[in-house]
PDB file of C-alpha atoms and ligand atoms in Angstrom:
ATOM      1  CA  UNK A  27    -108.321 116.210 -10.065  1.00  0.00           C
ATOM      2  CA  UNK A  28    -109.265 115.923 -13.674  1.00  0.00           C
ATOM      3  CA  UNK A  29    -111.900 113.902 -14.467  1.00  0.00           C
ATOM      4  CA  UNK A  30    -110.251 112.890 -17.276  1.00  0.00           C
ATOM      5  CA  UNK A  31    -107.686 109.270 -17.153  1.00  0.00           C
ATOM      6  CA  UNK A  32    -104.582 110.365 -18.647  1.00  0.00           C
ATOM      7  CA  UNK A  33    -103.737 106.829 -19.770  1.00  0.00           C
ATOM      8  CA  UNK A  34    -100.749 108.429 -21.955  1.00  0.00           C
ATOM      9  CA  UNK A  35     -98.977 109.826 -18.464  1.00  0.00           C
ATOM     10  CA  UNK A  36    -100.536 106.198 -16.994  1.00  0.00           C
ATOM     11  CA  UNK A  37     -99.184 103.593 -19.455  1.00  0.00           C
ATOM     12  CA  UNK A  38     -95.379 105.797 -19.116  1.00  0.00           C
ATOM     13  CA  UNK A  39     -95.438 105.051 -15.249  1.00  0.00           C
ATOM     14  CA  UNK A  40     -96.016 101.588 -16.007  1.00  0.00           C
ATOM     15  CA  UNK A  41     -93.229 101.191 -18.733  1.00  0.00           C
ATOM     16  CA  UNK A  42     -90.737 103.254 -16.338  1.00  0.00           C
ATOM     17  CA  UNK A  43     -91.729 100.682 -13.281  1.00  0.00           C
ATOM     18  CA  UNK A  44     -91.215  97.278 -16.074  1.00  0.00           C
ATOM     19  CA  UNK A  45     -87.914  98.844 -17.038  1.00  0.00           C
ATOM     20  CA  UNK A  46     -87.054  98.811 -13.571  1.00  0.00           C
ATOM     21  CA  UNK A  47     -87.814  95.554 -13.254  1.00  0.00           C
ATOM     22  CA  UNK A  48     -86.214  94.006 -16.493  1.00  0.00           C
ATOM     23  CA  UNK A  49     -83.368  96.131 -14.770  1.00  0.00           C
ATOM     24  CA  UNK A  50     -83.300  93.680 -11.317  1.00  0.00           C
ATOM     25  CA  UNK A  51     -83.888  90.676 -13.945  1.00  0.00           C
ATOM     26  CA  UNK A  52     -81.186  91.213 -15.744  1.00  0.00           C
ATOM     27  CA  UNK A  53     -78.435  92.426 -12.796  1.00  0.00           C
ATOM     28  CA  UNK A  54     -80.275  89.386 -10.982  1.00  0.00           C
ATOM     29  CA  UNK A  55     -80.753  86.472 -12.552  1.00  0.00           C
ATOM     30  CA  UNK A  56     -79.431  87.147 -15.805  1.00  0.00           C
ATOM     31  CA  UNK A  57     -82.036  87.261 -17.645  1.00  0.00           C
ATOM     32  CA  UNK A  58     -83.246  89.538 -20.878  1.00  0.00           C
ATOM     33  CA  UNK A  59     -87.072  88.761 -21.429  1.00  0.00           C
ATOM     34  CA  UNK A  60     -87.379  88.379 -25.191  1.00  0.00           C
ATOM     35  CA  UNK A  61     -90.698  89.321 -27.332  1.00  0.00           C
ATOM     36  CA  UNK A  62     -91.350  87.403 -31.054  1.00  0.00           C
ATOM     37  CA  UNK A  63     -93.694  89.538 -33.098  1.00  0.00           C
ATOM     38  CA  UNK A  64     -95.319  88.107 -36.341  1.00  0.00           C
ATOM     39  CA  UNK A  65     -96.744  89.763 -38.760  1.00  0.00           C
ATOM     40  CA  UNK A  66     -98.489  88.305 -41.838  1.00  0.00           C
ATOM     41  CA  UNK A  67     -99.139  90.390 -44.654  1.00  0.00           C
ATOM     42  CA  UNK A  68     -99.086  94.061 -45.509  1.00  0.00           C
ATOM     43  CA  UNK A  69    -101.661  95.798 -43.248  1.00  0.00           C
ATOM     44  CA  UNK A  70    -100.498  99.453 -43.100  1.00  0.00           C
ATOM     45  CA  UNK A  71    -102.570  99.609 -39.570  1.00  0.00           C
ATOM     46  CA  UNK A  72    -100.724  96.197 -37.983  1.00  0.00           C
ATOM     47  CA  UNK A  73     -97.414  97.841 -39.776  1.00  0.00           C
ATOM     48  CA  UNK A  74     -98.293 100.998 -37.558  1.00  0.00           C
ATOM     49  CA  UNK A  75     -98.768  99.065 -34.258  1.00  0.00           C
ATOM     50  CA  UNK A  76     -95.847  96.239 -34.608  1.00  0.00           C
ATOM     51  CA  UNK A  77     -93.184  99.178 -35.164  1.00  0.00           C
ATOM     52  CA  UNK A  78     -94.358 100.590 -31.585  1.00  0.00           C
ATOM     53  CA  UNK A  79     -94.126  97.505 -30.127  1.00  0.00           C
ATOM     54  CA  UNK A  80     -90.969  96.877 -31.096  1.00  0.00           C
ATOM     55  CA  UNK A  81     -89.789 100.323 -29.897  1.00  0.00           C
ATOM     56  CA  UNK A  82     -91.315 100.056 -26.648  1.00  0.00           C
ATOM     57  CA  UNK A  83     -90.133  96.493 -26.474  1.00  0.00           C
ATOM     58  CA  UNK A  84     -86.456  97.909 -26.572  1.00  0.00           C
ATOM     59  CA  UNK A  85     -86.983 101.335 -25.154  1.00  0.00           C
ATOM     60  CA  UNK A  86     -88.097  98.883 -21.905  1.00  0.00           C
ATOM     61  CA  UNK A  87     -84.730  96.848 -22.220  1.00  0.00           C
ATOM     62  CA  UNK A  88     -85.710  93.726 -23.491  1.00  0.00           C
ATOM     63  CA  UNK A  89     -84.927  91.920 -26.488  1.00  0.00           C
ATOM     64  CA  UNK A  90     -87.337  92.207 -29.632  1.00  0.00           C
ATOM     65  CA  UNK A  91     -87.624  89.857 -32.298  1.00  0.00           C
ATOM     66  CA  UNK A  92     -89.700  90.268 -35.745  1.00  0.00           C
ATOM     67  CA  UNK A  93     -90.969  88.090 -38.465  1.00  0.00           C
ATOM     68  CA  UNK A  94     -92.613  89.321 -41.400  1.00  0.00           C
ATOM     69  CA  UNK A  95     -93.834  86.674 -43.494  1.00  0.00           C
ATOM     70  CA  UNK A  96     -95.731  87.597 -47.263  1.00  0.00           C
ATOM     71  CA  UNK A  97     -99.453  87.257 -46.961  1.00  0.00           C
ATOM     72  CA  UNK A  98     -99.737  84.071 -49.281  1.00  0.00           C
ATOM     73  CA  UNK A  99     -97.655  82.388 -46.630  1.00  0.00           C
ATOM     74  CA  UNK A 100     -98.922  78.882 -46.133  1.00  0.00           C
ATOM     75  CA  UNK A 101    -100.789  78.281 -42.211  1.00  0.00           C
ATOM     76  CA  UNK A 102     -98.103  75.520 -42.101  1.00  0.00           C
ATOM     77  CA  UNK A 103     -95.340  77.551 -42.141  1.00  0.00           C
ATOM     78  CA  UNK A 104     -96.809  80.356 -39.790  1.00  0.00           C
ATOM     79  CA  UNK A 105     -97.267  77.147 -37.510  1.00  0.00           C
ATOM     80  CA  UNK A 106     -93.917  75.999 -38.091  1.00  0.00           C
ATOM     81  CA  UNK A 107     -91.983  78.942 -37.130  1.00  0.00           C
ATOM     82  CA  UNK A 108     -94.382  79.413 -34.034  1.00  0.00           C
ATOM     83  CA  UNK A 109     -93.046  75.693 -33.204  1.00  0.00           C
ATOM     84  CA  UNK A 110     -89.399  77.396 -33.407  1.00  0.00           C
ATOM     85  CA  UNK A 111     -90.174  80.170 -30.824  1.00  0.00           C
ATOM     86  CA  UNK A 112     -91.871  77.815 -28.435  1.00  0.00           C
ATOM     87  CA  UNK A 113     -88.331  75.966 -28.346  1.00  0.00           C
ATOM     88  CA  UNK A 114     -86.260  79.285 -28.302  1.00  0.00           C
ATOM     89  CA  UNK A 115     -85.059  79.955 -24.636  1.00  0.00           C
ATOM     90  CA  UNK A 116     -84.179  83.360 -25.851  1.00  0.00           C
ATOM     91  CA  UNK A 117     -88.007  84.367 -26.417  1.00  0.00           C
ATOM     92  CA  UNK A 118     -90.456  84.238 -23.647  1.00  0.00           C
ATOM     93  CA  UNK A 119     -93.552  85.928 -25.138  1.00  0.00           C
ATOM     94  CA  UNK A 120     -94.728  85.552 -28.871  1.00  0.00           C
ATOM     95  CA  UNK A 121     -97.734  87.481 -30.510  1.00  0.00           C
ATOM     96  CA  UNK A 122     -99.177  86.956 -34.167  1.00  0.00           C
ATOM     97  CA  UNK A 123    -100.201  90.257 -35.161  1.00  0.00           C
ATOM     98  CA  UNK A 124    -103.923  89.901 -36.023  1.00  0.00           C
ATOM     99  CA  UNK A 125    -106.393  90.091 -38.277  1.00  0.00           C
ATOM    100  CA  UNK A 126    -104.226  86.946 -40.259  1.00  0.00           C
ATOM    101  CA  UNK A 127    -105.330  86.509 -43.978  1.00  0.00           C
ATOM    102  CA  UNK A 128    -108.042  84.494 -44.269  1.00  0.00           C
ATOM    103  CA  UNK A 129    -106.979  81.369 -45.616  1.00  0.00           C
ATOM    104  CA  UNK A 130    -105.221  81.202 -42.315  1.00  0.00           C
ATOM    105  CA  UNK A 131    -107.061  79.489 -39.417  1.00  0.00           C
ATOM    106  CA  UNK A 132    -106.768  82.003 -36.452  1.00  0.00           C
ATOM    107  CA  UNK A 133    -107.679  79.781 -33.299  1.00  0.00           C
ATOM    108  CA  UNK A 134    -105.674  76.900 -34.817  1.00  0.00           C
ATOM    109  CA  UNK A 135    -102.746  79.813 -34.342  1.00  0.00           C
ATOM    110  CA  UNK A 136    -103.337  81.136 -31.200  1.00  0.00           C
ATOM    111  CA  UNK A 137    -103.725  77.558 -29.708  1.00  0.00           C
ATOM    112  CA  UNK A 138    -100.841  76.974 -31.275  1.00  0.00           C
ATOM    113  CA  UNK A 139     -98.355  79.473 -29.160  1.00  0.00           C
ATOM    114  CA  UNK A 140     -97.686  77.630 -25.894  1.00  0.00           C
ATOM    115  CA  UNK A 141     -99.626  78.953 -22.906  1.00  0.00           C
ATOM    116  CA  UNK A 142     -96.435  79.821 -21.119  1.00  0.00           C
ATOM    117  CA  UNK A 143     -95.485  82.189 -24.061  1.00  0.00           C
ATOM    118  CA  UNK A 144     -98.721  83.517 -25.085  1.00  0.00           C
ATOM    119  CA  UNK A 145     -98.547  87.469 -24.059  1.00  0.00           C
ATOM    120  CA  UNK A 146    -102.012  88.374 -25.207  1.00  0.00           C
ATOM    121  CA  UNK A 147    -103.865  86.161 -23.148  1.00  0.00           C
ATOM    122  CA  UNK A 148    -105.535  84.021 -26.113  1.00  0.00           C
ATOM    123  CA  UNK A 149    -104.664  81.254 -25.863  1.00  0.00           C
ATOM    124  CA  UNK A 150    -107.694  78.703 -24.267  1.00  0.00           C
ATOM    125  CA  UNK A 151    -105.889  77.702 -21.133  1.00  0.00           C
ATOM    126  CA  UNK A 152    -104.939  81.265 -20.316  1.00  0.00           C
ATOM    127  CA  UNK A 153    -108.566  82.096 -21.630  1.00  0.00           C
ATOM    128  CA  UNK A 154    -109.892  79.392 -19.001  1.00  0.00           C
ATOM    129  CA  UNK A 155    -107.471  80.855 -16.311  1.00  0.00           C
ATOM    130  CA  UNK A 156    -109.197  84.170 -16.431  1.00  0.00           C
ATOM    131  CA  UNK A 157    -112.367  82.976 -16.019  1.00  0.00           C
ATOM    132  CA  UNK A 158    -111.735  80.512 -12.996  1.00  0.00           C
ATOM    133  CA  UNK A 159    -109.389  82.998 -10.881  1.00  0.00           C
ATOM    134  CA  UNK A 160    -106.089  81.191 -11.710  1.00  0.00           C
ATOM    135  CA  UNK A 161    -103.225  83.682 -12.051  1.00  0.00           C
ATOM    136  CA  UNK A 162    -103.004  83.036 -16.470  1.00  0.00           C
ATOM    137  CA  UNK A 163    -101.763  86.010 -18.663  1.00  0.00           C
ATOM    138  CA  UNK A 164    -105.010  88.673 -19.427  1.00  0.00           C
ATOM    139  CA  UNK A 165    -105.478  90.248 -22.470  1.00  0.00           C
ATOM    140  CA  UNK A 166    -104.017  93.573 -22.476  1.00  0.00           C
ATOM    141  CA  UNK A 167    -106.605  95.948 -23.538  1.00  0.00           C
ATOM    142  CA  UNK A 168    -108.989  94.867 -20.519  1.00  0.00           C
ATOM    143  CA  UNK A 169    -106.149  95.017 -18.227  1.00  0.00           C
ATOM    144  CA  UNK A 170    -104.762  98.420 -19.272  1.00  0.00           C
ATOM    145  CA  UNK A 171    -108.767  99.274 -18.410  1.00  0.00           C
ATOM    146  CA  UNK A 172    -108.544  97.723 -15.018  1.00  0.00           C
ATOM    147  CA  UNK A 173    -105.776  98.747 -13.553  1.00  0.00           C
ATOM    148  CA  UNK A 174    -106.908 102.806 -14.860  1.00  0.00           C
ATOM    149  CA  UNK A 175    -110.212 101.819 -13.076  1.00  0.00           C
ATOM    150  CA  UNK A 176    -108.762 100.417  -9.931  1.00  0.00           C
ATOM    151  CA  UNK A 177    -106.040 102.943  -9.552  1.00  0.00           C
ATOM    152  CA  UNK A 178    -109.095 106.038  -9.889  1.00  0.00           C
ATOM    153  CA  UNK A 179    -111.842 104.293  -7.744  1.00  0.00           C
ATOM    154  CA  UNK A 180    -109.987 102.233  -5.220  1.00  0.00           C
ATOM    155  CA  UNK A 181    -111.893  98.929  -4.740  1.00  0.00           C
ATOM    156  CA  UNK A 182    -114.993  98.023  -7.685  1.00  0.00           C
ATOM    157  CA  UNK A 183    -116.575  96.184  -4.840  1.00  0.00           C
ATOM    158  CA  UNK A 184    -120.072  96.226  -5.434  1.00  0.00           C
ATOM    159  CA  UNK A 185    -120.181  98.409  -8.236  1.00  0.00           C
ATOM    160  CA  UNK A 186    -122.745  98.073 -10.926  1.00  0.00           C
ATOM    161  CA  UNK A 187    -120.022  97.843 -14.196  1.00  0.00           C
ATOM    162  CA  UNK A 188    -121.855  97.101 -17.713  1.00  0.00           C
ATOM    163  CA  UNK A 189    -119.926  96.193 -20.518  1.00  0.00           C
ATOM    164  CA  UNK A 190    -120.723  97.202 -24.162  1.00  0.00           C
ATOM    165  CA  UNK A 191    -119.536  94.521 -26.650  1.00  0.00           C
ATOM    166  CA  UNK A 192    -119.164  90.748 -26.382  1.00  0.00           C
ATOM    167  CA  UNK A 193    -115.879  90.266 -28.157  1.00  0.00           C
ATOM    168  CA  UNK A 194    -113.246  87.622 -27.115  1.00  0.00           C
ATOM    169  CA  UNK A 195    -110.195  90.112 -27.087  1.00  0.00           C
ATOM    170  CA  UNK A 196    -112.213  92.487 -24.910  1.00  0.00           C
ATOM    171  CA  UNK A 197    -115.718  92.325 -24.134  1.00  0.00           C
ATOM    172  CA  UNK A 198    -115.646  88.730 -22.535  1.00  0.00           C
ATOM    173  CA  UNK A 199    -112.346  89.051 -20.853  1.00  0.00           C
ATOM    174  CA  UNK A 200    -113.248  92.658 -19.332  1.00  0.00           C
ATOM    175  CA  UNK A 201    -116.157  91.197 -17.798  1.00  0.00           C
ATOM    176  CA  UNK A 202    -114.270  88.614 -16.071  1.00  0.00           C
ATOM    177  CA  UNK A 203    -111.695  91.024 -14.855  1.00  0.00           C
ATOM    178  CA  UNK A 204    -114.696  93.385 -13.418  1.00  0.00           C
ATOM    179  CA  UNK A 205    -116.252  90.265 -11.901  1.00  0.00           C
ATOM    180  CA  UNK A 206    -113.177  89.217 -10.269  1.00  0.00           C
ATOM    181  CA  UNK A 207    -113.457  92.217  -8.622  1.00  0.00           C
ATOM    182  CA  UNK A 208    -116.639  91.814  -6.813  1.00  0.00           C
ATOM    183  CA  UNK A 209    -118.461  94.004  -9.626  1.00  0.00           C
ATOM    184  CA  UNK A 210    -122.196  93.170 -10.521  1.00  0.00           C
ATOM    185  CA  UNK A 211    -121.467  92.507 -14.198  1.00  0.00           C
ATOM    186  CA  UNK A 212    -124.010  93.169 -17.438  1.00  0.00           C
ATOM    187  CA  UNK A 213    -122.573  92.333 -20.749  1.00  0.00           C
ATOM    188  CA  UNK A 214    -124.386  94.597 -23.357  1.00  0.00           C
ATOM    189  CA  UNK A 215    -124.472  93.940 -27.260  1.00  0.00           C
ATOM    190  CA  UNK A 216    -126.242  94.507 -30.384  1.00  0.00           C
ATOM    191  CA  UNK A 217    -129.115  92.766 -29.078  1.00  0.00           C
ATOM    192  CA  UNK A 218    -129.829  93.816 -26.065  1.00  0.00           C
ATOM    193  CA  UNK A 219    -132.978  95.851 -25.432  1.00  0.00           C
ATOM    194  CA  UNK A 220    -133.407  99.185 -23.720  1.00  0.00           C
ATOM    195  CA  UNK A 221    -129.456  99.285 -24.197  1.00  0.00           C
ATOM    196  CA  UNK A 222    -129.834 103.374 -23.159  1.00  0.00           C
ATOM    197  CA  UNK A 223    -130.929 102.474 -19.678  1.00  0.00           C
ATOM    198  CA  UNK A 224    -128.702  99.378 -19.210  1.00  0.00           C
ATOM    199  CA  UNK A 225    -126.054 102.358 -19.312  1.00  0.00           C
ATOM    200  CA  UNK A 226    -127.660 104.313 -17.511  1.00  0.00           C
ATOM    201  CA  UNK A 227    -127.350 101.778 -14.715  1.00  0.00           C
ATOM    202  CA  UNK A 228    -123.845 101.765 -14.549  1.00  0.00           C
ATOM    203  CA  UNK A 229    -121.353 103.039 -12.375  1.00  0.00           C
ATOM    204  CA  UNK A 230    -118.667 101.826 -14.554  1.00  0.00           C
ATOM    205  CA  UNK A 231    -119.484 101.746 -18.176  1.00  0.00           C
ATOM    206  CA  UNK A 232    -116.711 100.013 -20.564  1.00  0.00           C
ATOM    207  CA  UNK A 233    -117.631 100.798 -24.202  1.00  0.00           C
ATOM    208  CA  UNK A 234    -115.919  98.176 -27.032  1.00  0.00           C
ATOM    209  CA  UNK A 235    -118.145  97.838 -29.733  1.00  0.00           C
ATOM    210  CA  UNK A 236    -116.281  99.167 -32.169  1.00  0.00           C
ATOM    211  CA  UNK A 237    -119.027 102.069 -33.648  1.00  0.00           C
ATOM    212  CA  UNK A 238    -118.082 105.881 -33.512  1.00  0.00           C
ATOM    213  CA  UNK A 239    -119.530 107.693 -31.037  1.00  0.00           C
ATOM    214  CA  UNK A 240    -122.716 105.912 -30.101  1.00  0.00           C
ATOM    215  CA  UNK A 241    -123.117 106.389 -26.428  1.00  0.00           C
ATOM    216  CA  UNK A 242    -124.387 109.588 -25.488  1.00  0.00           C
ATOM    217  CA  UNK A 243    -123.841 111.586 -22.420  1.00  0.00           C
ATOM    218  CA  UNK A 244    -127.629 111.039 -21.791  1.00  0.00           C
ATOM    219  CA  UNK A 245    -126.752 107.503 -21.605  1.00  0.00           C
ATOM    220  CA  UNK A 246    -124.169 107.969 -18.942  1.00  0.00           C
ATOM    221  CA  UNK A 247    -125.063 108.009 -14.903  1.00  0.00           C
ATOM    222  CA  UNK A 248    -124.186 111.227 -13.611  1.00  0.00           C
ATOM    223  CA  UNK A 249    -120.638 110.630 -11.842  1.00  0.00           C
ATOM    224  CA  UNK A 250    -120.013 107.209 -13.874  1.00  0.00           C
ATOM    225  CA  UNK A 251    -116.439 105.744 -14.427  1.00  0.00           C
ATOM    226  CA  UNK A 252    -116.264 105.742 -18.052  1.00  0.00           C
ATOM    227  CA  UNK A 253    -113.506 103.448 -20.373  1.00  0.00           C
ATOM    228  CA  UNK A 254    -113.935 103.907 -23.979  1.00  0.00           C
ATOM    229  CA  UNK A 255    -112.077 100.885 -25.605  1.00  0.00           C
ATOM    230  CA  UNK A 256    -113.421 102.218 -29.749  1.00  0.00           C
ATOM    231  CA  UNK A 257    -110.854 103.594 -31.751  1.00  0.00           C
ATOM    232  CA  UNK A 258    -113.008 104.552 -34.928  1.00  0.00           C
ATOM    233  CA  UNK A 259    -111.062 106.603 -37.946  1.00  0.00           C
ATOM    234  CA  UNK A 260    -113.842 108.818 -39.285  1.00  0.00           C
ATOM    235  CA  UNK A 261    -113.981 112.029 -41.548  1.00  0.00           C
ATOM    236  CA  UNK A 262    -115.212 115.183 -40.143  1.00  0.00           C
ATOM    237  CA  UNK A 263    -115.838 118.368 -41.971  1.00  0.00           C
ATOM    238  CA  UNK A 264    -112.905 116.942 -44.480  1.00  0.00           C
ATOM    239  CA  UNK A 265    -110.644 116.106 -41.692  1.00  0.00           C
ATOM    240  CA  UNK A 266    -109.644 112.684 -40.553  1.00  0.00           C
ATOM    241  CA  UNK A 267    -110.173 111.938 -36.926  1.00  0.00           C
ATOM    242  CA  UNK A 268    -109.682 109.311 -34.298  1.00  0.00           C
ATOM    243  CA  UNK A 269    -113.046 109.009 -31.881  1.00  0.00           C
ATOM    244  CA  UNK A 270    -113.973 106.443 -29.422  1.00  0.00           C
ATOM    245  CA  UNK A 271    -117.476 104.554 -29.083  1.00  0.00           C
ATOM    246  CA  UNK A 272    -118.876 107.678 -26.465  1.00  0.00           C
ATOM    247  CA  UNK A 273    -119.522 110.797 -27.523  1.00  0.00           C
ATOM    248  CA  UNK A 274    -116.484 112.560 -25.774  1.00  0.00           C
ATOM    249  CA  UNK A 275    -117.905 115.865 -25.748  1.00  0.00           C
ATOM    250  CA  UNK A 276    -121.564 114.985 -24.245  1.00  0.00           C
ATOM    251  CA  UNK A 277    -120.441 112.846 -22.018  1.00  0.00           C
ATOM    252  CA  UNK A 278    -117.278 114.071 -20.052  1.00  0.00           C
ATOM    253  CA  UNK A 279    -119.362 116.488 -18.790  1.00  0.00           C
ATOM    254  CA  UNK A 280    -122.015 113.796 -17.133  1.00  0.00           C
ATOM    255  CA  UNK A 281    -118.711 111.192 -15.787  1.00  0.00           C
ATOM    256  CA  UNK A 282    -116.997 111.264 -12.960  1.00  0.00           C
ATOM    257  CA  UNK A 283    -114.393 109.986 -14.887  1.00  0.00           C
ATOM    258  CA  UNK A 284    -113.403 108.979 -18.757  1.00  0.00           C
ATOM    259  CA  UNK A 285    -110.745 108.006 -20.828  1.00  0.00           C
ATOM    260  CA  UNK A 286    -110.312 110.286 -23.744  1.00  0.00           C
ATOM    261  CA  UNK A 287    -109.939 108.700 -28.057  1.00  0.00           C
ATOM    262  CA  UNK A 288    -106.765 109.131 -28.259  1.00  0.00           C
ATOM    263  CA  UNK A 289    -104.741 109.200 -25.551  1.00  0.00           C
ATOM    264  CA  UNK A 290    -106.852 106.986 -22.780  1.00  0.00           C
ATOM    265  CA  UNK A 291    -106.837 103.071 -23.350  1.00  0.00           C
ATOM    266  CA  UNK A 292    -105.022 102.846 -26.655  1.00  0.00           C
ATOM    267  CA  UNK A 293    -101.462 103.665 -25.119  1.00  0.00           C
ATOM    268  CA  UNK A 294    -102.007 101.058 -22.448  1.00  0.00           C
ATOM    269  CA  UNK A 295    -102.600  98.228 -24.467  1.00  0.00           C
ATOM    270  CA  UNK A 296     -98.472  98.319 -25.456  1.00  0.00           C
ATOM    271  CA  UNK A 297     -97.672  98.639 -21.935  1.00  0.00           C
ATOM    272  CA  UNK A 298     -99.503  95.717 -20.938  1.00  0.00           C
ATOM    273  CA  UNK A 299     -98.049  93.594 -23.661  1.00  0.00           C
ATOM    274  CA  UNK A 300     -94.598  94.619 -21.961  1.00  0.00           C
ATOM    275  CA  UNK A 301     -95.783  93.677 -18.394  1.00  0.00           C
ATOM    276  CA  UNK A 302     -97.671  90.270 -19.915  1.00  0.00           C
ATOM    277  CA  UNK A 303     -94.025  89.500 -21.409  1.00  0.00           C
ATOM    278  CA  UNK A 304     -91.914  90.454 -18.228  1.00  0.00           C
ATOM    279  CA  UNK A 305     -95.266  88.098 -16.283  1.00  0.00           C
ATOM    280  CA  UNK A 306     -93.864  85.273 -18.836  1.00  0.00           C
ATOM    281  CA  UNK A 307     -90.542  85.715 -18.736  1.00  0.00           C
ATOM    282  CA  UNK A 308     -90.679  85.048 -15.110  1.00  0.00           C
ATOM    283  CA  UNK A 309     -93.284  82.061 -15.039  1.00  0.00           C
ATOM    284  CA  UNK A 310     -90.975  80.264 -17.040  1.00  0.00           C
ATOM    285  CA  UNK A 311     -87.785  81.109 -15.348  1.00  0.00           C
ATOM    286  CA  UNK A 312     -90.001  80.300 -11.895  1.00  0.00           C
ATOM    287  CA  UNK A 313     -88.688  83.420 -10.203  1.00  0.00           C
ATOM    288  CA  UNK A 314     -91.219  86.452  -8.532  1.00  0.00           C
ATOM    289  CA  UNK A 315     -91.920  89.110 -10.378  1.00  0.00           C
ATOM    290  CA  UNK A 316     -89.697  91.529  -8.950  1.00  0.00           C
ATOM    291  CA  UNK A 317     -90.662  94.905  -7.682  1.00  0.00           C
ATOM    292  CA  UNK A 318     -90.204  98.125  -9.300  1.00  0.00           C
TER     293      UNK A 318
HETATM  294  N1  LIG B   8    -104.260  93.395 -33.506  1.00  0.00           N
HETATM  295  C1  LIG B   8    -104.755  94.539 -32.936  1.00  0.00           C
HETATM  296  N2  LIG B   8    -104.604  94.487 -31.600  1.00  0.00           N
HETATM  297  C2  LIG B   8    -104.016  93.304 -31.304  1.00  0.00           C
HETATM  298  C3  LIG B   8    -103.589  92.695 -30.088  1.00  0.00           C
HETATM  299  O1  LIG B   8    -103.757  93.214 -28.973  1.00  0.00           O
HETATM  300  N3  LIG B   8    -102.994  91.470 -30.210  1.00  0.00           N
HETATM  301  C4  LIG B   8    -102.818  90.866 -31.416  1.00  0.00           C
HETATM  302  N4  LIG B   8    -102.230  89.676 -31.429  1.00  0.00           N
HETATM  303  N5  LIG B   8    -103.207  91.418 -32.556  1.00  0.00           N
HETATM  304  C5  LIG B   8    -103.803  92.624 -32.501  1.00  0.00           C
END
């Protein structure tokens, strides 16, 4: 086997097994899950990612909703229409597209989408969920990184994991998911001295600070599990290019396993939204997930 996590090939089994299921939901209990995306503003990025997620959203056979609203639009209308989707039975997961502009109060907003709808796992009570074992939505880019972990090593019992980055959308929640799963857990950051051999401790190294390429293979234990969460647009020799937070080339050679910028964790995070909603969908329809 590759040593390489093909989370491309990964996230498509995943979207084939939740179209299967919105399938049974559907033929079953009548019942199309429904996704509200809102986007504020014109970020060309956000643009990029909301179109996929709508795709995906359909391509899966559920029902996709999506507001764009102009970026002067006052907080108390983006809280008003949120107050609309919590009372629409047609949509069971919402998501506000972030970074918001800044005269917009982000937690406000997130707090704001009712727990039962929230589908990126923000929201405090889901937030509080996570980190006292109760069965909450998780955020999706640390649990597109768990299950490629889990479905590569088998149990994390045990393991030494270390974390790079302290963020709430994936640094905090990543660490919770790793403990949960009976890993000895090291949150790295900025701060943190000797931050070379706090890696090299590791036997599963999860990289989300958000700098190009800054973890060398020298960094990396020999035969480490290695999930690079940085998506960093540089320019190379005149060319644009999409690299992660490791140094790809030093250090697939060192892991026992990586996930490759593109094409490893990025493609998951979609998929994950589509699972969170299905996860929703049922919760408030009080009926089991069904199987794929
Ligand atoms: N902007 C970039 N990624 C995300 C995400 O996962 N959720 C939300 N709400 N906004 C984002």
């Amino acid at each position: 086997m590759s040593n390489i996590i093909d989370g491309k090939a990964f996230a498509e089994g995943l979207r084939a097994d939740i179209a299967s299921r919105v399938g049974k939901l559907k033929a079953e209990h009548n019942l199309t899950p429904g996704l509200a995306v809102v986007l504020v503003g014109e970020d060309p990025a956000s643009e990029v990612y909301v179109r996929n997620k709508a795709r995906q959203t359909v391509e899966v056979g559920m029902a996709s909703v999506e507001h764009k609203l102009d970026a002067q639009t006052p907080e108390s209308d983006l809280l008003a229409l949120i107050d609309t989707l919590n009372k629409d039975d047609a949509i069971h997961g919402i998501l506000v597209q972030l970074p918001l502009p800044k005269h917009i109060d982000e937690s406000k907003v997130l707090d704001s989408i009712h727990y039962e709808k929230d589908v990126d796992g923000f929201h405090l009570t889901n937030v509080g969920l996570l980190s006292t074992g109760g069965d909450g939505v998780v955020p999706c880019t640390p649990l597109g990184s768990i299950m490629m972990l889990k479905d590569r090593l088998g149990s994390l019992s045990g393991k030494n994991a270390v974390v790079v980055g302290r963020s709430n959308i994936v640094g905090k929640p990543m660490a919770a998911l790793l403990l949960a799963e009976s890993c000895t857990v090291t949150i790295a950051h900025s701060r943190t001295q000797n931050l070379d051999e706090v890696c090299r401790s590791a036997d599963i190294l999860v990289a989300a600070v958000g700098r190009p390429e800054m973890i060398p293979g020298d960094w990396i234990k020999p035969g480490a599990a290695v999930i690079d969460v940085g998506i960093n647009r540089i320019e190379r020799d005149g060319k644009k290019k999409l690299v992660g937070d490791v140094d790809f080339a030093s250090a697939a050679p060192v892991a026992g396993a990586i996930t490759p910028v593109p094409g490893g964790v990025g493609p998951m995070t979609i998929a994950c939204l589509l699972h969170n909603t299905v996860q929703q969908a049922c919760r408030q329809h009080k009926i089991e997930m069904p199987a794929a």
